[in-house]
Coordinates of C-alpha atoms in Angstrom, one line a residue:
M23 CA -1.7 -23.6 -19.6
S24 CA -5.6 -24.8 -20.1
T25 CA -8.2 -21.5 -19.5
T26 CA -11.6 -20.3 -19.9
S27 CA -13.9 -16.9 -20.5
P28 CA -16.1 -16.0 -17.9
P29 CA -19.6 -16.7 -19.1
A30 CA -20.7 -13.1 -19.0
N31 CA -19.0 -9.8 -18.7
L32 CA -20.8 -8.7 -15.9
A33 CA -19.8 -8.3 -11.7
G34 CA -20.5 -11.4 -10.1
Q35 CA -20.1 -13.6 -13.0
K36 CA -16.3 -13.0 -14.5
G37 CA -15.6 -17.0 -13.3
L38 CA -13.7 -16.2 -9.8
K39 CA -14.6 -18.5 -6.9
T40 CA -17.2 -17.2 -5.2
G41 CA -18.0 -17.8 -1.5
A42 CA -14.3 -18.3 -0.8
L43 CA -13.0 -16.0 1.9
G44 CA -14.7 -14.8 5.1
L45 CA -14.0 -11.7 7.1
L46 CA -11.2 -13.0 8.9
S47 CA -9.4 -14.0 5.6
S48 CA -10.5 -10.3 3.9
V49 CA -9.0 -8.8 7.2
V50 CA -5.9 -10.4 7.0
V51 CA -5.0 -9.9 3.3
G52 CA -6.5 -6.3 4.0
M53 CA -3.7 -5.9 6.7
A54 CA -1.0 -7.5 5.0
S55 CA -1.2 -5.8 1.7
T56 CA 0.2 -2.8 3.5
A57 CA 3.4 -4.4 4.8
P58 CA 3.1 -2.7 8.8
A59 CA 6.6 -4.3 9.4
Y60 CA 8.1 -2.8 6.6
S61 CA 6.0 0.3 6.3
L62 CA 7.1 1.0 9.8
A63 CA 10.7 0.1 9.6
A64 CA 11.0 2.8 6.3
A65 CA 8.8 6.1 7.5
L66 CA 8.5 6.2 11.1
G67 CA 12.1 7.3 11.1
F68 CA 10.8 10.2 8.5
I69 CA 7.7 10.9 10.4
V70 CA 9.7 11.7 13.3
L71 CA 12.0 13.8 11.3
G72 CA 9.2 16.2 9.8
G73 CA 10.4 18.5 7.6
E74 CA 12.5 21.7 8.2
A75 CA 11.0 21.1 11.8
L76 CA 11.2 18.2 14.0
V77 CA 7.8 16.3 14.3
G78 CA 9.5 14.3 17.8
F79 CA 7.4 13.1 20.5
Q80 CA 4.2 14.4 18.4
A81 CA 5.1 11.3 16.0
P82 CA 1.9 9.3 17.4
G83 CA -0.3 12.5 16.8
I84 CA 0.6 12.4 13.0
I85 CA -0.1 8.6 13.0
I86 CA -3.9 9.4 14.1
L87 CA -4.2 12.7 11.7
A88 CA -3.2 10.4 8.8
F89 CA -5.8 7.9 9.2
V90 CA -8.6 10.0 9.1
P91 CA -8.4 10.1 5.3
M92 CA -7.7 6.7 5.0
L93 CA -11.2 5.8 7.2
F94 CA -12.9 7.9 5.5
I95 CA -12.2 6.6 2.0
S96 CA -12.2 3.1 3.3
V97 CA -15.9 4.1 3.8
A98 CA -16.4 5.1 0.4
Y99 CA -15.3 1.8 -0.4
K100 CA -17.4 0.5 1.7
E101 CA -20.6 1.9 0.8
L102 CA -20.1 1.4 -3.0
N103 CA -19.1 -2.6 -2.4
R104 CA -22.3 -2.5 -0.6
V105 CA -24.1 -2.1 -4.0
E106 CA -22.1 -3.2 -6.5
P107 CA -19.6 -5.5 -5.6
D108 CA -17.0 -5.8 -8.6
C109 CA -13.4 -6.6 -8.4
G110 CA -12.7 -3.8 -10.5
T111 CA -13.3 -1.8 -7.7
T112 CA -12.3 2.3 -8.8
F113 CA -12.1 1.5 -11.9
T114 CA -15.8 0.2 -12.2
W115 CA -17.0 3.2 -9.5
S116 CA -15.4 6.1 -11.0
A117 CA -17.0 4.3 -15.0
R118 CA -20.7 4.4 -12.9
A119 CA -20.3 7.9 -11.6
F120 CA -18.3 9.9 -14.2
G121 CA -18.6 7.7 -17.3
S122 CA -15.8 5.4 -19.1
R123 CA -13.2 7.7 -19.2
T124 CA -12.8 8.7 -15.6
G125 CA -13.2 5.0 -15.0
W126 CA -10.1 3.8 -17.0
M127 CA -7.8 6.2 -15.4
G128 CA -9.0 5.1 -12.5
G129 CA -8.2 1.7 -13.2
W130 CA -5.0 2.5 -14.7
A131 CA -4.0 4.6 -11.5
L132 CA -4.5 1.4 -9.3
M133 CA -2.8 -0.8 -11.6
A134 CA 0.5 1.7 -12.0
A135 CA 1.1 2.0 -8.1
D136 CA 0.7 -1.6 -7.9
I137 CA 3.4 -2.2 -10.7
V138 CA 5.4 0.4 -9.4
V139 CA 5.8 -1.0 -5.7
M140 CA 5.7 -4.5 -6.8
A141 CA 9.7 -3.5 -7.7
N142 CA 9.9 -1.9 -4.3
L143 CA 9.2 -5.0 -2.3
A144 CA 11.0 -7.4 -4.6
Q145 CA 14.5 -5.2 -3.9
I146 CA 13.2 -5.3 -0.2
A147 CA 12.3 -9.1 0.0
G148 CA 15.2 -10.0 -2.0
S149 CA 17.9 -7.8 -0.1
Y150 CA 16.3 -9.1 3.4
S151 CA 16.3 -12.7 2.4
F152 CA 20.1 -12.7 3.0
T153 CA 20.2 -10.2 6.0
F154 CA 17.5 -13.1 7.5
V155 CA 20.4 -16.1 6.6
G156 CA 23.2 -14.1 7.6
E157 CA 21.1 -13.9 11.4
L158 CA 19.9 -17.2 11.1
F159 CA 23.5 -18.5 10.3
A160 CA 25.6 -15.9 12.4
N161 CA 27.1 -15.4 9.1
P162 CA 28.0 -11.8 8.3
E163 CA 29.0 -12.5 4.7
I164 CA 26.0 -13.8 3.4
S165 CA 24.3 -10.5 5.6
A166 CA 26.7 -8.5 3.5
I167 CA 25.4 -9.8 0.0
S168 CA 22.0 -7.5 1.1
G169 CA 23.5 -4.9 -0.3
D170 CA 24.7 -6.4 -3.9
V171 CA 22.6 -5.3 -6.3
F172 CA 22.7 -8.2 -8.5
W173 CA 22.0 -11.2 -5.8
S174 CA 19.3 -8.8 -4.0
T175 CA 17.7 -8.6 -7.2
V176 CA 17.8 -12.1 -8.7
A177 CA 16.0 -13.0 -5.5
G178 CA 13.6 -10.2 -6.1
L179 CA 12.7 -11.7 -9.1
I180 CA 12.3 -15.2 -7.3
W181 CA 10.2 -13.5 -5.1
I182 CA 8.0 -12.1 -7.7
A183 CA 8.0 -15.2 -9.4
L184 CA 7.1 -17.2 -6.0
M185 CA 4.0 -15.5 -5.2
T186 CA 2.7 -14.9 -8.6
W187 CA 2.5 -18.5 -9.1
I188 CA 1.0 -18.7 -5.2
C189 CA -1.7 -16.4 -6.8
Y190 CA -2.1 -18.2 -9.9
R191 CA -3.0 -21.3 -7.8
G192 CA -5.8 -20.4 -6.2
I193 CA -7.2 -17.7 -3.5
E194 CA -7.7 -20.1 -0.7
I195 CA -3.9 -21.1 -1.1
S196 CA -2.8 -17.6 -1.0
A197 CA -5.4 -16.6 1.9
K198 CA -3.5 -19.3 3.9
L199 CA -0.2 -18.0 3.2
Q200 CA -1.0 -14.4 4.5
Y201 CA -2.2 -16.0 7.7
A202 CA 1.2 -17.2 8.4
L203 CA 3.1 -14.6 7.3
L204 CA 0.9 -11.5 8.7
S205 CA 1.0 -13.8 12.3
I206 CA 4.7 -13.6 12.4
E207 CA 4.6 -10.4 11.1
I208 CA 2.0 -8.8 13.5
V209 CA 4.0 -11.3 16.8
I210 CA 7.1 -9.4 16.3
L211 CA 5.9 -6.4 15.8
L212 CA 4.1 -6.1 19.1
A213 CA 6.4 -7.6 20.9
F214 CA 8.9 -5.5 19.9
A215 CA 6.4 -2.6 21.4
V216 CA 6.2 -4.2 24.3
V217 CA 9.7 -5.2 25.3
A218 CA 10.5 -1.6 24.7
L219 CA 8.0 -0.1 26.9
V220 CA 8.4 -2.4 29.8
R221 CA 11.9 -1.2 29.5
V222 CA 11.0 2.1 29.7
Y223 CA 8.3 1.9 32.7
T224 CA 11.2 -0.4 34.4
G225 CA 13.3 2.1 34.6
N226 CA 15.4 0.0 32.0
G227 CA 15.7 2.5 28.9
V228 CA 19.0 4.1 27.4
D229 CA 20.0 8.0 27.2
G230 CA 17.1 9.2 25.9
S231 CA 14.2 7.0 26.9
T232 CA 11.0 8.9 27.6
M233 CA 7.9 7.6 29.7
P234 CA 4.8 8.0 27.1
D235 CA 2.6 11.1 27.9
W236 CA -1.0 12.1 26.1
S237 CA 0.7 15.2 24.7
W238 CA 2.4 12.8 21.9
F239 CA -1.2 12.0 20.4
N240 CA -1.6 16.4 19.8
P241 CA -0.1 17.3 16.9
F242 CA -1.5 20.5 16.5
T243 CA 1.2 22.1 18.5
L244 CA 3.7 21.5 15.6
D245 CA 3.9 23.9 13.1
F246 CA 1.4 22.8 10.1
S247 CA 3.8 23.8 6.8
T248 CA 7.4 22.9 8.0
A249 CA 6.4 20.0 10.5
I250 CA 2.7 18.4 10.3
A251 CA 2.5 18.5 6.2
P252 CA 5.6 17.0 5.5
A253 CA 5.2 14.7 8.1
I254 CA 1.4 13.3 6.8
L255 CA 2.8 13.1 3.5
T256 CA 5.1 10.2 4.3
A257 CA 2.2 8.7 7.3
L258 CA -0.6 8.5 5.2
F259 CA 0.9 6.0 2.6
I260 CA 1.6 3.4 5.3
Y261 CA -2.3 2.6 5.4
W262 CA -1.8 1.8 1.4
G263 CA -3.2 -1.3 0.8
W264 CA -6.4 -2.6 2.7
D265 CA -7.9 -1.9 -0.6
T266 CA -7.3 -5.4 -1.6
A267 CA -9.9 -6.3 1.1
V268 CA -12.4 -4.9 -0.9
A269 CA -10.6 -5.9 -4.4
I270 CA -11.0 -9.7 -3.6
N271 CA -15.2 -9.2 -3.0
E272 CA -16.1 -11.5 -6.1
E273 CA -14.5 -14.3 -4.2
T274 CA -15.7 -13.2 -0.6
A275 CA -18.7 -14.5 1.1
D276 CA -21.4 -12.1 1.3
P277 CA -19.7 -10.0 -1.1
E278 CA -22.0 -6.8 -0.7
K279 CA -21.1 -6.8 3.1
T280 CA -17.9 -8.5 4.0
P281 CA -15.4 -6.7 2.3
G282 CA -16.0 -3.2 3.0
R283 CA -16.4 -4.1 6.7
A284 CA -12.8 -5.8 6.4
A285 CA -11.6 -2.6 4.8
V286 CA -12.9 -0.5 7.8
I287 CA -11.6 -3.4 10.3
S288 CA -8.2 -3.3 8.8
T289 CA -7.7 0.4 9.2
L290 CA -8.7 0.5 12.6
L291 CA -6.1 -2.5 13.1
L292 CA -3.7 -0.9 11.5
L293 CA -4.3 2.2 13.0
V294 CA -3.9 0.1 16.6
T295 CA -0.5 -1.6 15.6
Y296 CA 0.9 1.6 14.7
L297 CA 0.3 3.3 17.4
L298 CA 2.0 0.6 19.5
V299 CA 4.8 0.3 17.5
T300 CA 5.7 4.1 17.6
V301 CA 4.6 4.8 21.1
G302 CA 7.1 1.9 22.0
S303 CA 9.8 3.4 19.8
V304 CA 9.4 6.9 20.6
A305 CA 9.6 6.1 24.4
F306 CA 12.6 3.8 24.1
A307 CA 14.7 5.4 21.4
G308 CA 13.5 9.0 22.1
V309 CA 13.9 11.8 19.7
G310 CA 17.6 12.9 20.1
D311 CA 19.6 13.4 16.7
T312 CA 22.4 11.3 18.1
G313 CA 22.7 7.7 18.6
I314 CA 19.5 5.4 18.3
G315 CA 17.3 8.4 18.8
L316 CA 14.7 9.1 16.4
G317 CA 15.6 12.3 15.4
N318 CA 18.9 11.1 13.9
A319 CA 18.8 10.7 10.2
D320 CA 21.3 8.1 10.1
N321 CA 18.6 6.0 11.8
A322 CA 15.7 7.0 8.8
G323 CA 16.1 4.2 6.7
D324 CA 15.4 1.3 9.1
I325 CA 14.3 2.1 12.8
F326 CA 14.4 -1.4 13.9
A327 CA 17.7 -2.2 12.6
A328 CA 18.8 1.4 14.9
I329 CA 16.7 0.5 17.8
G330 CA 17.2 -3.0 17.8
P331 CA 20.7 -3.9 19.1
A332 CA 20.0 -1.7 21.8
L333 CA 16.7 -2.7 22.7
F334 CA 17.3 -7.0 22.8
G335 CA 21.5 -6.8 23.7
D336 CA 24.0 -8.8 22.9
S337 CA 22.8 -12.0 24.2
I338 CA 21.8 -14.9 22.4
L339 CA 18.1 -14.1 23.0
G340 CA 19.2 -10.8 21.4
H341 CA 20.4 -12.1 18.4
I342 CA 17.2 -14.6 17.7
M343 CA 15.1 -11.4 18.6
M344 CA 16.9 -9.2 15.8
M345 CA 16.8 -12.3 13.0
L346 CA 13.0 -12.3 14.2
L347 CA 13.0 -8.4 13.0
A348 CA 14.6 -9.5 9.6
A349 CA 12.0 -12.3 9.2
S350 CA 9.5 -9.7 10.0
I351 CA 10.5 -7.4 7.7
L352 CA 11.1 -10.1 4.7
T353 CA 7.6 -11.4 5.6
S354 CA 6.0 -8.0 5.3
A355 CA 7.9 -7.3 1.9
A356 CA 6.8 -11.2 1.0
A357 CA 3.1 -11.1 2.0
S358 CA 2.6 -7.6 0.6
T359 CA 4.4 -9.1 -2.8
Q360 CA 1.7 -11.5 -3.6
T361 CA -1.6 -9.3 -1.9
T362 CA -0.4 -6.8 -4.5
I363 CA -0.5 -9.0 -7.4
L364 CA -4.2 -10.0 -6.1
P365 CA -5.7 -6.7 -7.1
T366 CA -3.8 -5.5 -10.2
A367 CA -5.1 -8.9 -12.0
R368 CA -8.3 -8.4 -10.7
A369 CA -8.6 -4.9 -11.9
A370 CA -7.1 -6.1 -15.2
L371 CA -9.8 -8.9 -15.0
S372 CA -12.6 -6.1 -14.3
M373 CA -11.6 -4.1 -16.8
A374 CA -11.0 -6.6 -19.6
A375 CA -14.4 -8.0 -18.7
F376 CA -16.2 -4.4 -19.4
K377 CA -13.7 -4.3 -22.7
A378 CA -11.6 -1.4 -21.4
L379 CA -8.7 -4.1 -22.0
P380 CA -7.9 -6.5 -24.1
S381 CA -9.6 -10.3 -24.1
H382 CA -7.5 -12.3 -23.0
F383 CA -7.2 -10.6 -19.7
T384 CA -10.6 -12.4 -18.8
K385 CA -9.3 -16.0 -18.9
I386 CA -9.9 -17.8 -15.6
H387 CA -8.4 -20.8 -15.1
P388 CA -11.2 -23.9 -15.0
K389 CA -10.0 -25.7 -11.8
F390 CA -7.9 -22.6 -10.0
L391 CA -10.8 -20.3 -10.8
T392 CA -8.2 -17.7 -11.0
P393 CA -7.2 -15.1 -13.7
T394 CA -4.7 -16.4 -15.6
W395 CA -3.4 -13.8 -18.5
A396 CA -3.6 -11.0 -15.5
T397 CA -2.2 -12.7 -12.6
W398 CA 0.7 -13.5 -14.8
G399 CA 0.7 -10.9 -17.1
M400 CA 0.8 -8.5 -14.0
G401 CA 3.1 -10.6 -12.4
I402 CA 5.8 -10.8 -16.0
I403 CA 5.0 -6.8 -16.0
S404 CA 6.3 -6.3 -12.6
A405 CA 9.8 -8.6 -13.1
A406 CA 10.0 -6.7 -16.1
F407 CA 9.8 -3.3 -14.7
Y408 CA 12.0 -3.7 -11.6
L409 CA 14.5 -5.5 -13.7
L410 CA 14.7 -2.9 -16.3
F411 CA 14.9 0.1 -14.2
T412 CA 17.4 -1.8 -12.1
L413 CA 20.1 -2.4 -15.4
V414 CA 19.3 1.1 -16.5
S415 CA 18.5 4.0 -13.7
P416 CA 18.3 2.9 -10.3
N417 CA 17.7 6.5 -9.9
L418 CA 14.7 6.7 -11.8
L419 CA 13.7 3.3 -9.9
L420 CA 13.7 5.4 -6.8
A421 CA 11.8 8.3 -8.2
L422 CA 9.1 6.0 -9.8
I423 CA 8.9 4.3 -6.5
G424 CA 8.5 7.8 -5.0
S425 CA 6.1 8.8 -7.3
I426 CA 3.6 6.3 -5.8
G427 CA 1.8 8.9 -3.6
L428 CA 0.5 10.6 -6.5
L429 CA -1.2 7.6 -8.4
I430 CA -2.5 6.5 -4.7
A431 CA -3.5 10.3 -4.0
V432 CA -5.5 9.8 -7.7
Y433 CA -7.5 6.6 -7.4
Y434 CA -8.3 7.0 -3.6
G435 CA -9.7 10.4 -4.0
M436 CA -11.4 9.3 -7.3
T437 CA -13.1 6.9 -5.3
G438 CA -14.2 9.2 -2.6
F439 CA -16.0 11.2 -5.0
A440 CA -17.2 8.7 -7.2
A441 CA -19.2 7.6 -3.5
T442 CA -20.8 11.2 -3.3
W443 CA -21.8 11.3 -6.9
F444 CA -23.0 8.2 -7.3
F445 CA -25.0 8.1 -4.4
R446 CA -26.3 11.6 -5.0
K447 CA -29.8 11.2 -5.5
T448 CA -30.5 9.0 -2.6
L449 CA -28.5 11.4 -0.2
F450 CA -31.1 12.9 2.2
R451 CA -33.3 10.0 2.3
S452 CA -31.8 9.1 5.7
A453 CA -29.3 11.1 8.3
R454 CA -26.8 7.7 7.6
H455 CA -27.1 7.8 3.9
F456 CA -26.2 12.1 4.1
F457 CA -22.7 11.2 6.1
M458 CA -21.8 7.5 5.3
R459 CA -22.4 8.0 1.5
G460 CA -22.2 11.5 1.2
L461 CA -20.2 13.7 3.6
I462 CA -17.2 11.3 4.5
P463 CA -16.5 10.0 1.3
L464 CA -16.5 13.7 -0.1
L465 CA -14.3 14.8 2.9
G466 CA -11.8 12.0 2.2
G467 CA -11.9 13.3 -1.4
V468 CA -11.1 16.5 -1.1
M469 CA -8.4 15.2 1.8
M470 CA -6.5 13.1 -1.2
L471 CA -7.2 15.7 -3.8
I472 CA -4.8 18.2 -1.4
V473 CA -2.2 15.3 -0.7
F474 CA -1.9 15.3 -4.5
V475 CA -1.5 19.0 -4.9
Y476 CA 0.4 19.3 -1.7
G477 CA 3.2 16.3 -2.8
L478 CA 3.3 17.1 -6.7
Q479 CA 4.4 20.4 -5.2
Q480 CA 6.8 18.8 -3.2
F481 CA 8.1 16.2 -5.4
L482 CA 8.9 19.0 -8.4
L483 CA 11.3 20.4 -6.1
P484 CA 14.9 20.1 -7.2
D485 CA 16.2 18.6 -4.1
W486 CA 13.5 16.2 -3.0
L487 CA 15.4 13.2 -4.2
Q488 CA 19.2 13.2 -3.9
D489 CA 21.6 10.2 -4.8
G490 CA 24.1 8.2 -2.8
D491 CA 27.0 10.8 -3.7
G492 CA 24.0 13.8 -2.6
N493 CA 23.2 15.1 -5.8
N494 CA 19.7 15.9 -6.7
V495 CA 18.1 13.8 -9.1
T496 CA 15.7 15.7 -12.1
I497 CA 14.1 15.7 -14.7
F498 CA 14.1 19.0 -16.8
G499 CA 15.5 21.0 -14.1
L500 CA 12.7 19.5 -11.8
G501 CA 12.3 16.9 -8.9
A502 CA 12.4 13.9 -10.7
V503 CA 9.8 12.3 -8.3
G504 CA 6.9 14.6 -9.6
V505 CA 8.3 14.4 -13.4
V506 CA 7.9 10.8 -13.5
G507 CA 4.7 10.9 -11.2
L508 CA 3.4 13.2 -14.0
G509 CA 4.6 11.0 -16.3
A510 CA 2.6 7.7 -15.3
I511 CA -0.9 9.9 -15.3
V512 CA 0.2 11.2 -19.1
L513 CA 0.8 7.6 -20.0
G514 CA -2.2 6.3 -18.8
A515 CA -4.1 8.7 -20.7
I516 CA -2.0 8.0 -23.7
L517 CA -2.9 4.0 -23.4
M518 CA -6.4 5.2 -23.2
I519 CA -6.9 7.3 -26.4
W520 CA -5.4 4.3 -28.2
W521 CA -7.5 1.3 -26.8
N522 CA -10.5 4.2 -27.5
I523 CA -9.3 4.3 -31.0
V524 CA -8.7 0.2 -31.3
S525 CA -12.2 -1.2 -29.2
K526 CA -15.3 1.5 -28.7
D527 CA -17.7 -0.9 -26.6
F528 CA -16.4 0.5 -23.0
F529 CA -16.2 4.4 -24.2
T530 CA -19.5 4.7 -25.6
G531 CA -20.9 3.3 -22.5
K532 CA -22.3 -0.2 -23.7
T533 CA -20.2 -2.7 -21.6
L534 CA -20.4 0.1 -18.5
E535 CA -23.3 2.4 -18.1
R536 CA -22.6 5.5 -16.4
R537 CA -25.8 6.1 -14.3
A538 CA -26.7 7.1 -10.3
H539 CA -27.8 5.0 -7.7
T540 CA -31.4 5.2 -6.8
A541 CA -32.8 1.8 -5.5
D542 CA -32.7 3.0 -1.7

């Protein structure tokens, strides 16, 4: 494998292929990274269930409420990218605003979250590969293999290897594949929502079907602590992933403007998609606690599998639609697997370019113009992580996956605060600067801090995560999700201290200087 090092350790000069992507490609990558079909299948039921109190018909309101902090953070990304389009994103900007150690921890939180979620995505892609093939050939024996840990793990590892190879082959190939995968996913989701709403409005629903009402979009009639807060904790992270559109900024045409616009547009399109599917699902299935009702806890793991047979029927067309639903979740997980590698590899590249990681991670392929060590390294680490924890402790793997929310809150919140502090000297030069570079990012950061504190409190509860037998999964008597989430952050701090001893240039500010923005 032939590689070259970038000509300079500066933003925009790392050797990546410049101008390869436009606005549409960036939006597609940003949306695909969130895995919309899988996110809705796995999260919508839990959003409806809420916490101790049922959210029920107000689920669309929760979707809107969860969108607000994500929109605010996307504005922070947009403004920071406008003045410093670096593929390290949170790492670079936090180091500029708060110093090298804060930046390093921001980069660590980003990469750790991506590596952990790769295990989850690989697991889903592997399992749904057999579900899809079984539906395609009407063979229940093949579908049953989806529950086999060995074969789903093998298939998941194959998906990681395939998507890593595609990312290695070039950013343009990656984007073209995302067009196809996301198109399949969105078309099927929209078809699902439209069929559900048409059946309700034409009086062909099922027991529990309800005509949509504007009151569904007002969540403030619910109790905050028992319904809104637990549901928000779930709903917030179905939007996670749009920042990939910014992580590929150095490979985008007009890198100061296009990636930021793509990030904001991605979040808006996700909101529309999620609202349409949520309203359709709630209207058709209802929120009852029996049958296909979304208040039935047995349906929470995959609402499409629960609603699909009743929605599409037992005809040949119905079987085709169920096959397409399985295909949408498969393509969703596969697409997100690929787009998760992109920002992880580029964060590692940027950190290495500024000497915050070993220099091997700066290697760029001379033909494909993609990170070599960073791409394959992140793919191999993700695969090893997935395999190790599947073999050693599936419960610990579940705890790690559950703790991703803490890592996301750390690096999203850090970006919000970094924007306000980095632009502090220019905030009062115009009303736009005050709101777009000051108040909105600050509010986004505060919201993420609240999510982190509340999430940690919930995750440390002994009964937050239970195994298949109903036993609490705990470490030292505390909820395993909270403990491993804190453990991941502590591990990052230990690695940072070790690298500080090995290589001091980054931590002394020689490669990435701490400063405030003063140009405008």
